[in-house]
Amino acid sequence: LLLAVPKSIFLPIFIFAFGIGFLQKVIFAVTLTFFIVVLNGIAAARMVPSGLRTAARSFGATRGQVYWQIYLPAMEPLIIEGLRMGFIFTVTGVLIAEMYGAPRGIGRDLFAWGEMMKMPELFAGLLLVVAVTIACNELLRSIEQYRKQRRRRFE
């Protein structure tokens, strides 16, 4: 139900509850990201074949061994994908929180440059945000690809 609601409408509540500053930005970004990562984690846990759990338990695996050697490797691709999507929501959340509820920050600067029609600064700031976001996304994607290749070697 909450995924259907635009999270940015809750920003005034976060500002009221936590004030204007670093804590408010962090909590708002974590809240935006939380649902994406948790739902991906739940979906990943449900995708683990029950036969693997049963086989591991019948061979005497402890609960910890089942989690570390069955669940974690099987869930890893969806967890990394959830982190990638969550990162995008985190960047968006921080920028929105800075634009409307922070005395300083890159989001606040982008907002001010746009209002003052300072297009070179605005485009430079946007380019910076896009470059950093793409670089971090590609880093997570390369980790995902590395893990896939490594997994294929063991299959």
CSV table of C-alpha atoms in Angstrom, one decimal:
chain,number,residue,atom,x,y,z
A,1,LEU,CA,0.0,0.0,0.0
A,2,LEU,CA,2.8,2.4,0.9
A,3,LEU,CA,4.7,1.8,-2.3
A,4,ALA,CA,1.9,3.3,-4.3
A,5,VAL,CA,2.1,6.6,-2.4
A,6,PRO,CA,4.7,9.1,-3.6
A,7,LYS,CA,7.1,9.3,-0.7
A,8,SER,CA,8.0,13.0,-1.2
A,9,ILE,CA,4.6,14.0,0.3
A,10,PHE,CA,5.9,12.8,3.6
A,11,LEU,CA,8.9,15.2,3.6
A,12,PRO,CA,7.1,17.9,5.6
A,13,ILE,CA,6.4,15.3,8.3
A,14,PHE,CA,10.1,14.4,8.4
A,15,ILE,CA,11.1,18.1,8.6
A,16,PHE,CA,8.6,18.7,11.4
A,17,ALA,CA,9.7,15.5,13.3
A,18,PHE,CA,13.5,15.8,12.8
A,19,GLY,CA,14.1,19.4,12.0
A,20,ILE,CA,16.2,20.7,9.1
A,21,GLY,CA,19.6,19.2,8.9
A,22,PHE,CA,21.6,16.0,8.3
A,23,LEU,CA,19.5,13.7,10.5
A,24,GLN,CA,16.3,14.5,8.6
A,25,LYS,CA,18.0,13.9,5.2
A,26,VAL,CA,19.4,10.6,6.3
A,27,ILE,CA,16.1,9.3,7.8
A,28,PHE,CA,14.1,10.4,4.8
A,29,ALA,CA,16.5,8.7,2.4
A,30,VAL,CA,16.6,5.5,4.5
A,31,THR,CA,12.8,5.5,4.6
A,32,LEU,CA,12.6,5.8,0.8
A,33,THR,CA,15.1,2.9,0.4
A,34,PHE,CA,13.9,0.6,3.1
A,35,PHE,CA,10.8,-0.7,1.4
A,36,ILE,CA,12.6,-1.4,-1.9
A,37,VAL,CA,15.4,-3.3,-0.2
A,38,VAL,CA,13.1,-5.2,2.2
A,39,LEU,CA,10.7,-6.3,-0.5
A,40,ASN,CA,13.5,-7.5,-2.7
A,41,GLY,CA,14.9,-9.4,0.3
A,42,ILE,CA,11.5,-11.1,0.9
A,43,ALA,CA,11.2,-12.0,-2.7
A,44,ALA,CA,14.7,-13.4,-2.8
A,45,ALA,CA,14.0,-15.5,0.3
A,46,ARG,CA,10.9,-16.9,-1.3
A,47,MET,CA,12.7,-17.8,-4.4
A,48,VAL,CA,15.1,-20.2,-2.6
A,49,PRO,CA,13.9,-23.7,-3.6
A,50,SER,CA,12.5,-25.7,-0.7
A,51,GLY,CA,14.3,-28.8,-2.0
A,52,LEU,CA,17.7,-27.2,-1.2
A,53,ARG,CA,16.6,-26.5,2.4
A,54,THR,CA,15.3,-30.0,2.8
A,55,ALA,CA,18.4,-31.6,1.4
A,56,ALA,CA,20.7,-29.5,3.5
A,57,ARG,CA,18.7,-30.3,6.7
A,58,SER,CA,18.6,-34.0,5.9
A,59,PHE,CA,22.4,-34.0,5.5
A,60,GLY,CA,22.7,-32.5,9.0
A,61,ALA,CA,23.2,-28.8,8.2
A,62,THR,CA,22.6,-26.4,11.1
A,63,ARG,CA,20.2,-23.5,10.8
A,64,GLY,CA,23.3,-21.2,10.4
A,65,GLN,CA,24.7,-23.3,7.7
A,66,VAL,CA,21.4,-23.3,5.8
A,67,TYR,CA,21.3,-19.5,5.9
A,68,TRP,CA,25.0,-19.0,5.0
A,69,GLN,CA,25.4,-21.8,2.4
A,70,ILE,CA,21.9,-22.0,0.9
A,71,TYR,CA,19.9,-18.8,1.4
A,72,LEU,CA,22.6,-16.2,1.1
A,73,PRO,CA,24.1,-17.5,-2.2
A,74,ALA,CA,20.6,-18.0,-3.7
A,75,MET,CA,19.4,-14.6,-2.6
A,76,GLU,CA,22.5,-12.7,-3.6
A,77,PRO,CA,21.4,-11.6,-7.1
A,78,LEU,CA,18.1,-10.1,-6.0
A,79,ILE,CA,19.7,-8.5,-2.9
A,80,ILE,CA,22.3,-6.7,-5.1
A,81,GLU,CA,19.6,-5.7,-7.5
A,82,GLY,CA,17.6,-4.3,-4.6
A,83,LEU,CA,20.6,-2.4,-3.4
A,84,ARG,CA,21.1,-0.9,-6.9
A,85,MET,CA,17.4,0.2,-7.0
A,86,GLY,CA,17.6,1.4,-3.4
A,87,PHE,CA,20.7,3.5,-4.2
A,88,ILE,CA,18.7,5.4,-6.8
A,89,PHE,CA,15.9,6.1,-4.3
A,90,THR,CA,18.5,7.2,-1.7
A,91,VAL,CA,20.0,9.7,-4.1
A,92,THR,CA,16.6,11.0,-5.1
A,93,GLY,CA,15.5,11.2,-1.4
A,94,VAL,CA,18.6,13.1,-0.3
A,95,LEU,CA,18.3,15.5,-3.2
A,96,ILE,CA,14.6,16.2,-2.5
A,97,ALA,CA,15.2,16.6,1.2
A,98,GLU,CA,18.0,19.0,0.5
A,99,MET,CA,16.0,21.0,-2.1
A,100,TYR,CA,13.1,21.6,0.3
A,101,GLY,CA,14.4,21.1,3.8
A,102,ALA,CA,18.1,21.9,4.2
A,103,PRO,CA,20.1,25.0,4.6
A,104,ARG,CA,22.9,23.6,2.4
A,105,GLY,CA,23.8,20.7,0.2
A,106,ILE,CA,24.0,19.9,-3.5
A,107,GLY,CA,20.2,19.6,-3.7
A,108,ARG,CA,19.8,23.0,-2.2
A,109,ASP,CA,22.4,24.4,-4.6
A,110,LEU,CA,20.6,22.9,-7.6
A,111,PHE,CA,17.3,24.4,-6.4
A,112,ALA,CA,18.8,27.8,-5.9
A,113,TRP,CA,20.7,27.8,-9.3
A,114,GLY,CA,17.4,26.8,-11.0
A,115,GLU,CA,15.5,29.7,-9.3
A,116,MET,CA,18.2,32.2,-10.1
A,117,MET,CA,18.5,31.0,-13.7
A,118,LYS,CA,22.2,30.2,-13.4
A,119,MET,CA,22.1,27.6,-16.1
A,120,PRO,CA,25.9,26.8,-16.3
A,121,GLU,CA,26.0,26.0,-12.5
A,122,LEU,CA,22.7,24.1,-12.7
A,123,PHE,CA,23.9,21.9,-15.6
A,124,ALA,CA,27.3,21.3,-14.0
A,125,GLY,CA,25.6,20.3,-10.7
A,126,LEU,CA,23.2,18.0,-12.6
A,127,LEU,CA,26.1,16.5,-14.5
A,128,LEU,CA,28.0,15.9,-11.3
A,129,VAL,CA,25.0,14.1,-9.7
A,130,VAL,CA,24.4,12.0,-12.8
A,131,ALA,CA,28.0,11.1,-13.1
A,132,VAL,CA,28.4,10.0,-9.5
A,133,THR,CA,25.1,8.1,-9.6
A,134,ILE,CA,26.0,6.3,-12.8
A,135,ALA,CA,29.5,5.4,-11.4
A,136,CYS,CA,28.1,4.0,-8.2
A,137,ASN,CA,25.4,2.0,-10.1
A,138,GLU,CA,28.0,0.6,-12.5
A,139,LEU,CA,30.2,-0.4,-9.5
A,140,LEU,CA,27.3,-2.3,-8.1
A,141,ARG,CA,26.5,-3.8,-11.5
A,142,SER,CA,30.2,-4.9,-11.9
A,143,ILE,CA,30.0,-6.6,-8.4
A,144,GLU,CA,26.9,-8.3,-9.5
A,145,GLN,CA,28.5,-9.5,-12.8
A,146,TYR,CA,31.6,-10.7,-11.0
A,147,ARG,CA,29.5,-12.7,-8.6
A,148,LYS,CA,27.5,-14.2,-11.4
A,149,GLN,CA,30.7,-15.3,-13.2
A,150,ARG,CA,32.1,-16.7,-10.0
A,151,ARG,CA,28.9,-18.6,-9.4
A,152,ARG,CA,28.9,-20.1,-12.9
A,153,ARG,CA,32.4,-21.5,-12.3
A,154,PHE,CA,31.2,-23.5,-9.4
A,155,GLU,CA,28.1,-24.9,-11.1
